[in-house]
GROMACS .gro file of C-alpha atoms in nm:
model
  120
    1UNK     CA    1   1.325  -1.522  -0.133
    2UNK     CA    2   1.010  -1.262  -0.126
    3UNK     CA    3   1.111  -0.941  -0.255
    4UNK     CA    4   0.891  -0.599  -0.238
    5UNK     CA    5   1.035  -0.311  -0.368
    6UNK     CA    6   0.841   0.014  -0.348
    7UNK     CA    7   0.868   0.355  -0.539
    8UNK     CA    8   0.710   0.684  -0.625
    9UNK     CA    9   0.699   0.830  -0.284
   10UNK     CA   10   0.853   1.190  -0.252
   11UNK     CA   11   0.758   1.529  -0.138
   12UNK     CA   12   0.416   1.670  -0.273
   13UNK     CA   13   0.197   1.982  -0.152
   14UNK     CA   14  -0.183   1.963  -0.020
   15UNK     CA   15  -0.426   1.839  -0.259
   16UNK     CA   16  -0.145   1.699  -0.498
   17UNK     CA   17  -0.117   1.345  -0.628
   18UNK     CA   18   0.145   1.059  -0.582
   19UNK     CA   19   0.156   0.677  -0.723
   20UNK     CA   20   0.349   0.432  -0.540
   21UNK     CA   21   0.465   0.093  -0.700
   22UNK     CA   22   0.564  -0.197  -0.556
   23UNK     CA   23   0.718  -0.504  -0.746
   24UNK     CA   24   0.650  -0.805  -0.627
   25UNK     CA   25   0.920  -1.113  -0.687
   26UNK     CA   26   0.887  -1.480  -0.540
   27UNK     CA   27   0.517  -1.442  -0.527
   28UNK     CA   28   0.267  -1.326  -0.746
   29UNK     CA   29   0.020  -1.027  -0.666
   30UNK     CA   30  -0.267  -1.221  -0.876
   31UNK     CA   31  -0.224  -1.491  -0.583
   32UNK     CA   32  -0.153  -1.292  -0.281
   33UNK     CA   33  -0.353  -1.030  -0.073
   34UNK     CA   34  -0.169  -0.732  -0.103
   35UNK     CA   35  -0.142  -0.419   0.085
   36UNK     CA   36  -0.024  -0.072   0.156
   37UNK     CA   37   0.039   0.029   0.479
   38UNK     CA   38   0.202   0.337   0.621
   39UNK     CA   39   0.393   0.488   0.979
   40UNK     CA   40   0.481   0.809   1.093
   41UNK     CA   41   0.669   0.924   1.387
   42UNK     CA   42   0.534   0.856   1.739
   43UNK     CA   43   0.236   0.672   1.537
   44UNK     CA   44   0.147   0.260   1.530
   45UNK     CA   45   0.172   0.126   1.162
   46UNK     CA   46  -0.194   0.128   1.007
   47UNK     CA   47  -0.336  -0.060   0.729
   48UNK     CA   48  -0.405   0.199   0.393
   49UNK     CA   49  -0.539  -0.023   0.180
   50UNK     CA   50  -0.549  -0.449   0.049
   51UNK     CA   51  -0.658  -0.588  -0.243
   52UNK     CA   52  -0.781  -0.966  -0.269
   53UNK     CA   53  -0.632  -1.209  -0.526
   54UNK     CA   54  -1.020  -1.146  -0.670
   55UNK     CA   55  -0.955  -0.764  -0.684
   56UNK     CA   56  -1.199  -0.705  -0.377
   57UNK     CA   57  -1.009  -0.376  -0.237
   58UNK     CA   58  -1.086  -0.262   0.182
   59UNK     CA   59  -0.964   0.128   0.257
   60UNK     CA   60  -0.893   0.307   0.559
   61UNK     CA   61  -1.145   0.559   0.656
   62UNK     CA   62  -0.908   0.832   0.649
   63UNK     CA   63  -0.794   0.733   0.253
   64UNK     CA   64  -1.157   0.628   0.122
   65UNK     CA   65  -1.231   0.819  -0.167
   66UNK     CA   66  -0.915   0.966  -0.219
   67UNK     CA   67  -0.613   0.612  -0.269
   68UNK     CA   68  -0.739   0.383  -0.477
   69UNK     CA   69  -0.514   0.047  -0.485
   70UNK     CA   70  -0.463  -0.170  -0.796
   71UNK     CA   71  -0.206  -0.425  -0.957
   72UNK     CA   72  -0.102  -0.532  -1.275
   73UNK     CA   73  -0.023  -0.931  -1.300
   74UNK     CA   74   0.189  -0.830  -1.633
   75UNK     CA   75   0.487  -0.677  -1.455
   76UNK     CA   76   0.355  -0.822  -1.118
   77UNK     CA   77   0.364  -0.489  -0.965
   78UNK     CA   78   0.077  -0.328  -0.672
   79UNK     CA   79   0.023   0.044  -0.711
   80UNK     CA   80  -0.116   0.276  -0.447
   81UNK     CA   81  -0.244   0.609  -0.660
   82UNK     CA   82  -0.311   0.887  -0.362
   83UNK     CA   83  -0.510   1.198  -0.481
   84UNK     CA   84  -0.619   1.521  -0.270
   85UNK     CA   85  -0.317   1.467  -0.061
   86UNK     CA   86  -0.346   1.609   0.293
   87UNK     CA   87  -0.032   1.668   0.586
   88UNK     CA   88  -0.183   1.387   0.768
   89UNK     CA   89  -0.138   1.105   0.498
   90UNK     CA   90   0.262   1.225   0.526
   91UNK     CA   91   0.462   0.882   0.669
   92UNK     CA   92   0.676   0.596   0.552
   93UNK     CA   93   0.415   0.363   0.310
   94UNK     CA   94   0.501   0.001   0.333
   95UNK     CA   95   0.400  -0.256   0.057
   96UNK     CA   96   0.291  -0.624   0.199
   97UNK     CA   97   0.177  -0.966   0.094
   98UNK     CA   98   0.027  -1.292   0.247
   99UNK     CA   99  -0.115  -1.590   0.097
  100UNK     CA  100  -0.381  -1.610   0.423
  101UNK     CA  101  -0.806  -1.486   0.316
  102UNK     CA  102  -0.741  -1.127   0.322
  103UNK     CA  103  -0.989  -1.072   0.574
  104UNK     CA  104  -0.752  -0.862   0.855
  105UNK     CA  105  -0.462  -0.655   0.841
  106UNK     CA  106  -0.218  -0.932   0.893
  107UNK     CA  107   0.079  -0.961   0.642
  108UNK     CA  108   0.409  -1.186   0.595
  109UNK     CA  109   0.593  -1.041   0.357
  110UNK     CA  110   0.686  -0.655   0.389
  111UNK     CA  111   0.927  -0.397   0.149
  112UNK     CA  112   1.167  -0.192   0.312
  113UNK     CA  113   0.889   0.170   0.245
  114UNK     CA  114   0.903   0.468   0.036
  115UNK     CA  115   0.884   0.813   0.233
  116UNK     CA  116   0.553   1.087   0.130
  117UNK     CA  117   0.565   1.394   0.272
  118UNK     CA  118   0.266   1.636   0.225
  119UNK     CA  119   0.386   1.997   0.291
  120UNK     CA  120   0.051   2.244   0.348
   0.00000   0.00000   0.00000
């Protein structure tokens, strides 16, 4: 069975950094698109960032220039590193995978999230 298991996320002032992991079992993220998404309160669930199995990454608007998302096949993990952190990027992040073309936001696999919270 698929497993994702994030980490990293905590509690972090404005203009801080965080770096989430997410290991990856069943399925390998050298194979897979993989993604970060995230969901706050009251808001839909919105794609952050994917990375192709050819390391082609797509951002968000809102995160370009500031995430930058990565993996490592050696411990088969996806990281999301988040830099100038603002209130707004506070939510639940969400790792993902799918074996489809990586061309939309839509995933199969999902981990259960790691909370950031961005304090000003």
């Amino acid at each position: 069975q698929v497993q994702l298991v994030e980490s990293g996320g905590g509690s972090v002032q404005a203009g801080g950094s965080l770096r989430l992991s997410c290991a990856a079992s069943r399925l390998s993220v050298s194979t897979y698109c993989m993604a970060w998404f995230r969901q706050s309160p009251g808001k839909e669930r919105e794609g952050v960032a994917r990375i192709s199995p050819y390391g082609v990454s797509t951002y968000a608007n809102s995160v370009k220039d500031r995430f930058t998302i990565s993996k490592d096949k050696s411990n088969n993990t996806l990281y999301l590193q988040m830099n100038t952190l603002k209130p707004e990027d506070t939510a639940m992040y969400y790792c993902a995978a799918d074996s489809g073309f990586c061309n939309a936001w839509n995933f199969n696999y999902w981990g259960q999230g790691t909370q950031v919270t961005v304090s000003s």
